[in-house]
Amino acid sequence: MYGSHGRRPPRAPRARHRAATRRGARAVAAALAGAALLLAGCSSSGDGSGGSGSPKPSPTIEQRPRSEAPYWVNPESNAARQAAAYARDGKSAEAAGMQKIAAQPVAEWIGTEQPRRQTERVTKAAAEADRGALLVLYNVPHRDCGQYSKGGAQDAAAYRKWLDAVVAGIGDRAATVIVEPDALAHVVAEGCTPAAFHDERYRLLAEAVTELKRLPGTTVYLDAGNPDWIRDAGALVEPLNRAGIAEADGFSLNVSNYQTTASNIAYGKRLSPKVGNKPFVIDTSRNGNGPLEGAHADEEAWCNPPGRALGEAPTVKTGHELVDAYLWIKRPGESDGECKGGPAAGRWWPAYALQLARDAKD
C-alpha cells in the first residue's frame, strides 16, 4: 500500500532555523527504532489481554460530526487496531495516545492490487456511515524521482487502466480525491523528473482530473507541493494549468510534510489568484510542531524527523474563505522511508505514531 513519501526540498542551501545537532537527531531516532520493536512485540502477542484477568475494553471509534468533518473514520485502521491492542494489554496511556489518531478521518491511499475492490470497499463503508471517503491517487509513472517511494505505474497505458478501476470503484458515492502528491513539484524541481516525461505527466494528471470530475459526488484537489519546496508560487501556475486545475475543485498543500498551517495558508493565498482563485486544502496530519529545526543541515529533514506532532484535527471549519479543509492526508504513524530508524515507506510504525500523539497540543 502506498501512503508514505517525502517532500523533497530544493537541494540548494538556504537560511533556516538554527541547526539542531545530528547527534541529537540520531539519538532520538535510535530511541524510536528501539521502541518500535518493543511495541510491535507487545501488540502482536497472544490474545492481547496482557496476562491474567479480564481483557480491557477497547476504545470506541465513532464518526466525527458531519458539520465539522464529513469524512469517514475507518474503525479498522492501523491506529484503531493498535489502540485496541494497547487497551487490552492494560496500557492506558499508549491507548489514549493512539486514540488521538484513530478517532480522526485519515486518507486511504489506493494501491495497485485490486484498485477497484479497494476503492469500492472504502467508498461503500463511508456511504454506509453517511460520510464521504477521503482518497489519494499516488501511482503516476516515474514517481518520486527514484527515492524511497519510487515506482508508480509501468507506463501511461497501465496508469489509465488503474485510473479506470479507481473511477469505477468510486461510482456515484461521495469522495474527496487528492491527485498525485509530488507529481507537479517534481516536474518543476530541477534535476528530478526528466524532461522527456513532462508532457506525459501533464496529460495523465489532466485525464485523472477529468475522469474523476465526471463522477457525480467526487471533489478533486490537484497537489501543489508545499511552501518550502517550490518557494515561488508562480512557478507552479503553468504546470497546474496544464494538469487540469481549471476542472479541479482546487489544490492540496503540505502532503506528508511538516510546514506550519500558517505558512501553507499564506502560500495558498498567493497561489490561488494565479489559478482562477481556486480554494485549497492543507495536510495538517503531522505539522503540529512545524518543520525540523536546522533542516538545512539534513537533506532528509522531510523523512521521519524526530520531535514532530499531530496538527489540527481534520475540519472544514477553517475560518479562511479559500481554505476548504484541514485534512489528514498522510497517515500518521506510517513511515516516510528507511531513514532515522524507520521501516520501509508506508509501513506502520507505532512508536513514531505515539511520538506524534504525545507531542500534540491538546
mmCIF file of C-alpha atoms in Angstrom:
data_model
loop_
_atom_site.group_PDB
_atom_site.id
_atom_site.type_symbol
_atom_site.label_atom_id
_atom_site.label_comp_id
_atom_site.label_asym_id
_atom_site.label_seq_id
_atom_site.Cartn_x
_atom_site.Cartn_y
_atom_site.Cartn_z
ATOM 1 C CA MET A 1 0.000 0.000 0.000
ATOM 2 C CA TYR A 2 1.190 3.466 -0.824
ATOM 3 C CA GLY A 3 0.942 6.089 1.819
ATOM 4 C CA SER A 4 4.314 7.461 2.671
ATOM 5 C CA HIS A 5 6.611 9.652 0.701
ATOM 6 C CA GLY A 6 8.850 12.561 1.433
ATOM 7 C CA ARG A 7 8.604 16.061 0.132
ATOM 8 C CA ARG A 8 11.929 16.969 -1.376
ATOM 9 C CA PRO A 9 13.082 20.489 -0.546
ATOM 10 C CA PRO A 10 15.415 22.147 -3.050
ATOM 11 C CA ARG A 11 18.993 20.934 -2.802
ATOM 12 C CA ALA A 12 20.428 24.452 -2.819
ATOM 13 C CA PRO A 13 21.497 25.798 0.598
ATOM 14 C CA ARG A 14 19.085 28.211 2.240
ATOM 15 C CA ALA A 15 18.689 30.071 5.522
ATOM 16 C CA ARG A 16 16.523 28.312 8.085
ATOM 17 C CA HIS A 17 16.214 27.900 11.817
ATOM 18 C CA ARG A 18 19.266 27.398 13.970
ATOM 19 C CA ALA A 19 20.777 23.973 13.267
ATOM 20 C CA ALA A 20 19.968 21.083 15.560
ATOM 21 C CA THR A 21 22.835 18.684 16.059
ATOM 22 C CA ARG A 22 22.890 15.486 14.058
ATOM 23 C CA ARG A 23 23.951 13.666 17.191
ATOM 24 C CA GLY A 24 20.714 14.640 18.924
ATOM 25 C CA ALA A 25 18.628 13.591 15.929
ATOM 26 C CA ARG A 26 20.386 10.231 15.740
ATOM 27 C CA ALA A 27 19.803 9.651 19.427
ATOM 28 C CA VAL A 28 16.086 10.296 19.096
ATOM 29 C CA ALA A 29 15.911 8.086 16.010
ATOM 30 C CA ALA A 30 17.642 5.252 17.820
ATOM 31 C CA ALA A 31 15.220 5.537 20.699
ATOM 32 C CA LEU A 32 12.272 5.462 18.324
ATOM 33 C CA ALA A 33 13.623 2.435 16.492
ATOM 34 C CA GLY A 34 14.049 0.530 19.727
ATOM 35 C CA ALA A 35 10.593 1.492 20.875
ATOM 36 C CA ALA A 36 9.125 0.345 17.570
ATOM 37 C CA LEU A 37 10.492 -3.158 18.056
ATOM 38 C CA LEU A 38 9.242 -3.283 21.623
ATOM 39 C CA LEU A 39 5.764 -2.058 20.727
ATOM 40 C CA ALA A 40 5.479 -4.402 17.765
ATOM 41 C CA GLY A 41 6.242 -7.325 20.031
ATOM 42 C CA CYS A 42 3.712 -6.204 22.635
ATOM 43 C CA SER A 43 0.886 -5.593 20.218
ATOM 44 C CA SER A 44 1.186 -8.936 18.438
ATOM 45 C CA SER A 45 1.488 -11.280 21.404
ATOM 46 C CA GLY A 46 -1.211 -13.829 22.175
ATOM 47 C CA ASP A 47 -4.756 -12.528 22.552
ATOM 48 C CA GLY A 48 -3.595 -9.098 23.685
ATOM 49 C CA SER A 49 -5.157 -9.449 27.126
ATOM 50 C CA GLY A 50 -1.875 -8.744 28.896
ATOM 51 C CA GLY A 51 -1.909 -11.830 31.111
ATOM 52 C CA SER A 52 -4.418 -12.927 33.750
ATOM 53 C CA GLY A 53 -7.671 -11.136 34.439
ATOM 54 C CA SER A 54 -10.395 -9.791 32.171
ATOM 55 C CA PRO A 55 -9.456 -8.135 28.881
ATOM 56 C CA LYS A 56 -9.579 -4.350 28.970
ATOM 57 C CA PRO A 57 -12.333 -2.697 26.886
ATOM 58 C CA SER A 58 -11.187 -1.420 23.506
ATOM 59 C CA PRO A 59 -11.509 2.275 22.631
ATOM 60 C CA THR A 60 -14.637 3.169 20.690
ATOM 61 C CA ILE A 61 -14.260 4.603 17.203
ATOM 62 C CA GLU A 62 -17.060 6.977 16.198
ATOM 63 C CA GLN A 63 -17.646 9.223 13.221
ATOM 64 C CA ARG A 64 -16.923 12.934 13.588
ATOM 65 C CA PRO A 65 -19.883 15.344 13.259
ATOM 66 C CA ARG A 66 -20.642 15.932 9.581
ATOM 67 C CA SER A 67 -20.712 19.691 10.085
ATOM 68 C CA GLU A 68 -17.084 19.622 11.238
ATOM 69 C CA ALA A 69 -15.507 16.785 9.257
ATOM 70 C CA PRO A 70 -17.742 14.981 6.746
ATOM 71 C CA TYR A 71 -15.096 12.337 6.047
ATOM 72 C CA TRP A 72 -15.177 8.679 7.030
ATOM 73 C CA VAL A 73 -13.291 7.474 10.111
ATOM 74 C CA ASN A 74 -12.081 3.923 9.489
ATOM 75 C CA PRO A 75 -12.846 1.852 12.620
ATOM 76 C CA GLU A 76 -10.328 -0.784 11.494
ATOM 77 C CA SER A 77 -7.356 1.448 10.716
ATOM 78 C CA ASN A 78 -3.864 0.574 11.915
ATOM 79 C CA ALA A 79 -4.205 3.189 14.647
ATOM 80 C CA ALA A 80 -7.584 1.811 15.754
ATOM 81 C CA ARG A 81 -6.230 -1.723 15.924
ATOM 82 C CA GLN A 82 -3.161 -0.551 17.808
ATOM 83 C CA ALA A 83 -5.250 1.437 20.285
ATOM 84 C CA ALA A 84 -7.409 -1.636 20.920
ATOM 85 C CA ALA A 85 -4.333 -3.818 21.445
ATOM 86 C CA TYR A 86 -2.883 -1.360 23.956
ATOM 87 C CA ALA A 87 -6.201 -1.206 25.807
ATOM 88 C CA ARG A 88 -6.380 -4.999 26.017
ATOM 89 C CA ASP A 89 -2.834 -5.046 27.358
ATOM 90 C CA GLY A 90 -3.755 -2.521 30.036
ATOM 91 C CA LYS A 91 -1.525 0.162 28.505
ATOM 92 C CA SER A 92 -3.943 3.011 29.053
ATOM 93 C CA ALA A 93 -1.545 5.857 28.283
ATOM 94 C CA GLU A 94 -0.490 4.308 24.984
ATOM 95 C CA ALA A 95 -4.095 3.513 24.098
ATOM 96 C CA ALA A 96 -5.145 7.108 24.778
ATOM 97 C CA GLY A 97 -2.314 8.440 22.639
ATOM 98 C CA MET A 98 -3.109 6.131 19.750
ATOM 99 C CA GLN A 99 -6.787 7.009 20.051
ATOM 100 C CA LYS A 100 -5.911 10.600 19.052
ATOM 101 C CA ILE A 101 -5.058 9.236 15.610
ATOM 102 C CA ALA A 102 -7.680 6.501 15.423
ATOM 103 C CA ALA A 103 -10.530 8.942 16.109
ATOM 104 C CA GLN A 104 -9.813 11.094 13.035
ATOM 105 C CA PRO A 105 -10.659 10.617 9.355
ATOM 106 C CA VAL A 106 -7.431 9.742 7.562
ATOM 107 C CA ALA A 107 -6.950 9.343 3.816
ATOM 108 C CA GLU A 108 -6.956 5.947 2.145
ATOM 109 C CA TRP A 109 -4.152 5.617 -0.411
ATOM 110 C CA ILE A 110 -5.254 3.459 -3.337
ATOM 111 C CA GLY A 111 -2.792 0.689 -4.126
ATOM 112 C CA THR A 112 -2.113 -1.243 -7.295
ATOM 113 C CA GLU A 113 -3.519 -4.620 -6.235
ATOM 114 C CA GLN A 114 -7.247 -4.750 -6.929
ATOM 115 C CA PRO A 115 -7.738 -0.956 -7.006
ATOM 116 C CA ARG A 116 -11.426 -1.204 -7.884
ATOM 117 C CA ARG A 117 -12.133 -3.554 -4.979
ATOM 118 C CA GLN A 118 -10.187 -1.388 -2.524
ATOM 119 C CA THR A 119 -11.909 1.784 -3.682
ATOM 120 C CA GLU A 120 -15.350 0.162 -3.573
ATOM 121 C CA ARG A 121 -14.738 -1.155 -0.074
ATOM 122 C CA VAL A 122 -13.740 2.268 1.245
ATOM 123 C CA THR A 123 -16.419 4.296 -0.512
ATOM 124 C CA LYS A 124 -19.173 1.833 0.403
ATOM 125 C CA ALA A 125 -18.105 1.800 4.064
ATOM 126 C CA ALA A 126 -18.078 5.588 4.055
ATOM 127 C CA ALA A 127 -21.516 5.757 2.440
ATOM 128 C CA GLU A 128 -22.941 3.333 4.996
ATOM 129 C CA ALA A 129 -21.682 5.673 7.726
ATOM 130 C CA ASP A 130 -23.226 8.667 5.906
ATOM 131 C CA ARG A 131 -19.788 10.127 5.243
ATOM 132 C CA GLY A 132 -17.559 10.754 2.246
ATOM 133 C CA ALA A 133 -14.374 8.831 1.507
ATOM 134 C CA LEU A 134 -11.017 10.645 1.507
ATOM 135 C CA LEU A 135 -8.782 9.085 -1.152
ATOM 136 C CA VAL A 136 -5.286 9.633 -2.562
ATOM 137 C CA LEU A 137 -4.069 8.697 -6.036
ATOM 138 C CA TYR A 138 -0.324 8.053 -5.987
ATOM 139 C CA ASN A 139 0.674 5.903 -8.933
ATOM 140 C CA VAL A 140 1.925 8.208 -11.683
ATOM 141 C CA PRO A 141 4.764 6.708 -13.781
ATOM 142 C CA HIS A 142 8.327 7.629 -12.723
ATOM 143 C CA ARG A 143 7.079 8.534 -9.258
ATOM 144 C CA ASP A 144 9.272 10.047 -6.515
ATOM 145 C CA CYS A 145 12.435 10.576 -8.591
ATOM 146 C CA GLY A 146 13.858 7.159 -7.668
ATOM 147 C CA GLN A 147 13.760 7.789 -3.908
ATOM 148 C CA TYR A 148 12.058 5.907 -1.050
ATOM 149 C CA SER A 149 8.628 5.784 -2.702
ATOM 150 C CA LYS A 150 9.868 5.287 -6.245
ATOM 151 C CA GLY A 151 7.734 3.320 -8.650
ATOM 152 C CA GLY A 152 4.286 4.057 -9.960
ATOM 153 C CA ALA A 153 2.550 2.604 -12.984
ATOM 154 C CA GLN A 154 4.797 0.967 -15.554
ATOM 155 C CA ASP A 155 3.634 3.294 -18.320
ATOM 156 C CA ALA A 156 0.798 5.590 -19.367
ATOM 157 C CA ALA A 157 -1.413 2.709 -20.506
ATOM 158 C CA ALA A 158 -1.028 0.969 -17.142
ATOM 159 C CA TYR A 159 -1.868 4.207 -15.322
ATOM 160 C CA ARG A 160 -5.018 4.725 -17.372
ATOM 161 C CA LYS A 161 -6.158 1.168 -16.680
ATOM 162 C CA TRP A 162 -5.548 1.668 -12.945
ATOM 163 C CA LEU A 163 -7.370 5.010 -13.014
ATOM 164 C CA ASP A 164 -10.373 3.437 -14.748
ATOM 165 C CA ALA A 165 -10.562 0.871 -11.947
ATOM 166 C CA VAL A 166 -10.455 3.577 -9.271
ATOM 167 C CA VAL A 167 -13.143 5.627 -11.025
ATOM 168 C CA ALA A 168 -15.364 2.552 -11.289
ATOM 169 C CA GLY A 169 -14.777 1.844 -7.609
ATOM 170 C CA ILE A 170 -15.964 5.308 -6.598
ATOM 171 C CA GLY A 171 -19.081 5.307 -8.760
ATOM 172 C CA ASP A 172 -21.781 7.660 -7.534
ATOM 173 C CA ARG A 173 -20.640 7.625 -3.915
ATOM 174 C CA ALA A 174 -19.217 10.711 -2.193
ATOM 175 C CA ALA A 175 -15.436 11.027 -2.308
ATOM 176 C CA THR A 176 -12.738 13.669 -1.978
ATOM 177 C CA VAL A 177 -9.654 12.771 -4.004
ATOM 178 C CA ILE A 178 -6.117 14.150 -3.731
ATOM 179 C CA VAL A 179 -4.455 13.688 -7.126
ATOM 180 C CA GLU A 180 -0.825 12.599 -7.230
ATOM 181 C CA PRO A 181 1.159 14.196 -4.400
ATOM 182 C CA ASP A 182 4.573 15.453 -5.581
ATOM 183 C CA ALA A 183 3.881 14.904 -9.288
ATOM 184 C CA LEU A 184 3.901 18.567 -10.329
ATOM 185 C CA ALA A 185 6.516 19.776 -7.864
ATOM 186 C CA HIS A 186 8.833 17.046 -9.129
ATOM 187 C CA VAL A 187 8.392 18.391 -12.653
ATOM 188 C CA VAL A 188 9.270 21.920 -11.516
ATOM 189 C CA ALA A 189 12.176 20.888 -9.262
ATOM 190 C CA GLU A 190 15.434 20.936 -11.198
ATOM 191 C CA GLY A 191 17.147 17.578 -11.650
ATOM 192 C CA CYS A 192 14.151 15.454 -10.711
ATOM 193 C CA THR A 193 11.641 14.154 -13.288
ATOM 194 C CA PRO A 194 13.391 14.028 -16.712
ATOM 195 C CA ALA A 195 12.008 16.455 -19.286
ATOM 196 C CA ALA A 196 11.124 13.568 -21.587
ATOM 197 C CA PHE A 197 8.339 12.573 -19.175
ATOM 198 C CA HIS A 198 6.859 16.013 -18.523
ATOM 199 C CA ASP A 199 4.249 16.110 -21.318
ATOM 200 C CA GLU A 200 3.042 12.610 -20.493
ATOM 201 C CA ARG A 201 2.686 13.515 -16.841
ATOM 202 C CA TYR A 202 0.630 16.613 -17.598
ATOM 203 C CA ARG A 203 -1.659 14.564 -19.860
ATOM 204 C CA LEU A 204 -2.155 11.835 -17.272
ATOM 205 C CA LEU A 205 -2.914 14.287 -14.467
ATOM 206 C CA ALA A 206 -5.367 16.207 -16.643
ATOM 207 C CA GLU A 207 -7.063 12.951 -17.613
ATOM 208 C CA ALA A 208 -7.298 11.917 -13.970
ATOM 209 C CA VAL A 209 -8.961 15.210 -13.047
ATOM 210 C CA THR A 210 -11.373 14.962 -15.988
ATOM 211 C CA GLU A 211 -12.368 11.361 -15.293
ATOM 212 C CA LEU A 212 -12.889 11.979 -11.591
ATOM 213 C CA LYS A 213 -14.946 15.119 -12.170
ATOM 214 C CA ARG A 214 -17.337 13.165 -14.383
ATOM 215 C CA LEU A 215 -18.471 11.363 -11.254
ATOM 216 C CA PRO A 216 -21.483 12.994 -9.543
ATOM 217 C CA GLY A 217 -20.172 13.036 -5.973
ATOM 218 C CA THR A 218 -16.412 13.498 -6.306
ATOM 219 C CA THR A 219 -14.372 16.517 -5.210
ATOM 220 C CA VAL A 220 -10.867 16.763 -6.670
ATOM 221 C CA TYR A 221 -7.732 18.542 -5.449
ATOM 222 C CA LEU A 222 -4.592 18.590 -7.582
ATOM 223 C CA ASP A 223 -1.422 18.522 -5.493
ATOM 224 C CA ALA A 224 0.812 21.615 -5.449
ATOM 225 C CA GLY A 225 3.655 20.664 -3.094
ATOM 226 C CA ASN A 226 4.443 22.750 -0.015
ATOM 227 C CA PRO A 227 5.696 26.280 0.777
ATOM 228 C CA ASP A 228 9.280 25.235 1.473
ATOM 229 C CA TRP A 229 9.735 23.255 -1.724
ATOM 230 C CA ILE A 230 8.742 25.363 -4.736
ATOM 231 C CA ARG A 231 9.047 28.690 -2.973
ATOM 232 C CA ASP A 232 7.996 30.763 -5.973
ATOM 233 C CA ALA A 233 4.275 30.006 -6.231
ATOM 234 C CA GLY A 234 4.294 31.446 -9.742
ATOM 235 C CA ALA A 235 6.463 28.558 -10.927
ATOM 236 C CA LEU A 236 3.536 26.200 -10.392
ATOM 237 C CA VAL A 237 0.987 28.152 -12.406
ATOM 238 C CA GLU A 238 1.730 26.721 -15.855
ATOM 239 C CA PRO A 239 2.149 23.143 -14.531
ATOM 240 C CA LEU A 240 -1.168 23.365 -12.650
ATOM 241 C CA ASN A 241 -2.914 24.760 -15.716
ATOM 242 C CA ARG A 242 -1.549 22.015 -17.939
ATOM 243 C CA ALA A 243 -2.521 19.390 -15.381
ATOM 244 C CA GLY A 244 -6.166 20.448 -15.293
ATOM 245 C CA ILE A 245 -6.576 22.800 -12.340
ATOM 246 C CA ALA A 246 -9.377 24.593 -14.215
ATOM 247 C CA GLU A 247 -11.551 21.467 -13.965
ATOM 248 C CA ALA A 248 -10.440 20.534 -10.449
ATOM 249 C CA ASP A 249 -12.124 21.854 -7.331
ATOM 250 C CA GLY A 250 -8.814 23.186 -6.016
ATOM 251 C CA PHE A 251 -5.310 22.192 -4.977
ATOM 252 C CA SER A 252 -3.685 20.488 -1.993
ATOM 253 C CA LEU A 253 -0.660 21.591 0.022
ATOM 254 C CA ASN A 254 1.799 20.055 2.504
ATOM 255 C CA VAL A 255 1.011 16.385 1.827
ATOM 256 C CA SER A 256 3.287 14.303 4.076
ATOM 257 C CA ASN A 257 5.241 17.391 5.113
ATOM 258 C CA TYR A 258 5.603 19.418 8.287
ATOM 259 C CA GLN A 259 5.262 23.049 7.207
ATOM 260 C CA THR A 260 3.068 25.086 9.536
ATOM 261 C CA THR A 261 -0.581 25.700 8.808
ATOM 262 C CA ALA A 262 0.060 29.450 8.793
ATOM 263 C CA SER A 263 2.795 29.193 6.163
ATOM 264 C CA ASN A 264 0.575 26.973 3.999
ATOM 265 C CA ILE A 265 -2.311 29.412 4.234
ATOM 266 C CA ALA A 266 -0.072 32.311 3.203
ATOM 267 C CA TYR A 267 1.378 30.306 0.305
ATOM 268 C CA GLY A 268 -2.017 29.073 -0.857
ATOM 269 C CA LYS A 269 -3.399 32.606 -0.849
ATOM 270 C CA ARG A 270 -0.515 33.699 -3.090
ATOM 271 C CA LEU A 271 -1.049 30.817 -5.495
ATOM 272 C CA SER A 272 -4.849 30.833 -5.657
ATOM 273 C CA PRO A 273 -5.331 34.128 -7.580
ATOM 274 C CA LYS A 274 -2.885 32.866 -10.194
ATOM 275 C CA VAL A 275 -5.033 29.787 -10.941
ATOM 276 C CA GLY A 276 -8.547 31.161 -11.042
ATOM 277 C CA ASN A 277 -8.989 31.777 -7.304
ATOM 278 C CA LYS A 278 -9.202 28.061 -6.641
ATOM 279 C CA PRO A 279 -9.553 27.064 -2.972
ATOM 280 C CA PHE A 280 -7.204 24.591 -1.343
ATOM 281 C CA VAL A 281 -6.821 22.002 1.412
ATOM 282 C CA ILE A 282 -3.879 21.576 3.792
ATOM 283 C CA ASP A 283 -2.444 18.349 5.178
ATOM 284 C CA THR A 284 -2.153 19.010 8.925
ATOM 285 C CA SER A 285 -1.547 15.400 9.939
ATOM 286 C CA ARG A 286 1.987 15.946 11.300
ATOM 287 C CA ASN A 287 2.649 19.679 11.304
ATOM 288 C CA GLY A 288 1.822 20.438 14.940
ATOM 289 C CA ASN A 289 5.421 21.411 15.737
ATOM 290 C CA GLY A 290 6.283 22.684 12.277
ATOM 291 C CA PRO A 291 9.375 21.575 10.321
ATOM 292 C CA LEU A 292 12.537 20.204 11.905
ATOM 293 C CA GLU A 293 14.842 22.904 13.239
ATOM 294 C CA GLY A 294 18.127 23.067 11.403
ATOM 295 C CA ALA A 295 16.588 21.285 8.435
ATOM 296 C CA HIS A 296 19.187 22.819 6.116
ATOM 297 C CA ALA A 297 21.782 20.571 7.775
ATOM 298 C CA ASP A 298 19.805 17.423 6.929
ATOM 299 C CA GLU A 299 19.000 16.626 3.296
ATOM 300 C CA GLU A 300 16.357 14.190 4.545
ATOM 301 C CA ALA A 301 14.715 16.518 7.058
ATOM 302 C CA TRP A 302 11.372 15.527 5.484
ATOM 303 C CA CYS A 303 11.929 11.846 6.320
ATOM 304 C CA ASN A 304 10.718 10.659 9.764
ATOM 305 C CA PRO A 305 12.035 13.744 11.587
ATOM 306 C CA PRO A 306 12.045 13.418 15.388
ATOM 307 C CA GLY A 307 10.046 15.684 17.659
ATOM 308 C CA ARG A 308 7.137 16.295 15.299
ATOM 309 C CA ALA A 309 3.477 16.272 16.359
ATOM 310 C CA LEU A 310 -0.062 15.842 15.130
ATOM 311 C CA GLY A 311 -1.514 19.066 13.759
ATOM 312 C CA GLU A 312 -5.025 20.482 13.679
ATOM 313 C CA ALA A 313 -7.756 17.863 13.561
ATOM 314 C CA PRO A 314 -9.456 17.446 10.187
ATOM 315 C CA THR A 315 -12.190 20.020 9.722
ATOM 316 C CA VAL A 316 -13.997 22.044 7.106
ATOM 317 C CA LYS A 317 -14.336 24.907 9.585
ATOM 318 C CA THR A 318 -11.001 26.568 8.878
ATOM 319 C CA GLY A 319 -12.009 30.202 9.303
ATOM 320 C CA HIS A 320 -10.470 31.060 5.909
ATOM 321 C CA GLU A 321 -12.617 31.510 2.811
ATOM 322 C CA LEU A 322 -10.077 29.945 0.451
ATOM 323 C CA VAL A 323 -9.136 27.033 2.742
ATOM 324 C CA ASP A 324 -11.710 24.306 2.157
ATOM 325 C CA ALA A 325 -10.399 21.972 4.842
ATOM 326 C CA TYR A 326 -7.601 20.831 7.072
ATOM 327 C CA LEU A 327 -7.131 17.141 6.257
ATOM 328 C CA TRP A 328 -5.004 14.248 7.458
ATOM 329 C CA ILE A 329 -3.812 13.103 4.054
ATOM 330 C CA LYS A 330 -0.607 11.486 5.228
ATOM 331 C CA ARG A 331 -1.467 8.611 7.574
ATOM 332 C CA PRO A 332 0.202 9.441 10.921
ATOM 333 C CA GLY A 333 2.370 6.559 12.060
ATOM 334 C CA GLU A 334 3.299 5.278 8.607
ATOM 335 C CA SER A 335 6.973 5.616 7.766
ATOM 336 C CA ASP A 336 8.367 8.086 5.225
ATOM 337 C CA GLY A 337 11.085 5.608 4.300
ATOM 338 C CA GLU A 338 14.114 3.747 5.590
ATOM 339 C CA CYS A 339 15.697 6.675 7.369
ATOM 340 C CA LYS A 340 16.208 7.656 11.011
ATOM 341 C CA GLY A 341 15.409 4.140 12.130
ATOM 342 C CA GLY A 342 12.190 3.859 10.150
ATOM 343 C CA PRO A 343 10.834 0.855 8.237
ATOM 344 C CA ALA A 344 10.095 0.913 4.508
ATOM 345 C CA ALA A 345 7.929 3.718 3.150
ATOM 346 C CA GLY A 346 4.289 3.188 4.004
ATOM 347 C CA ARG A 347 4.911 0.640 6.764
ATOM 348 C CA TRP A 348 3.108 1.100 10.073
ATOM 349 C CA TRP A 349 5.455 2.352 12.812
ATOM 350 C CA PRO A 350 3.608 2.526 16.153
ATOM 351 C CA ALA A 351 6.495 4.149 18.045
ATOM 352 C CA TYR A 352 6.505 7.092 15.663
ATOM 353 C CA ALA A 353 2.714 7.305 15.851
ATOM 354 C CA LEU A 354 2.914 7.544 19.642
ATOM 355 C CA GLN A 355 5.558 10.249 19.419
ATOM 356 C CA LEU A 356 3.324 12.315 17.149
ATOM 357 C CA ALA A 357 0.414 11.867 19.550
ATOM 358 C CA ARG A 358 2.386 12.568 22.712
ATOM 359 C CA ASP A 359 3.828 15.796 21.363
ATOM 360 C CA ALA A 360 0.473 17.032 20.021
ATOM 361 C CA LYS A 361 -1.069 20.127 21.536
ATOM 362 C CA ASP A 362 -4.373 19.073 23.096
#
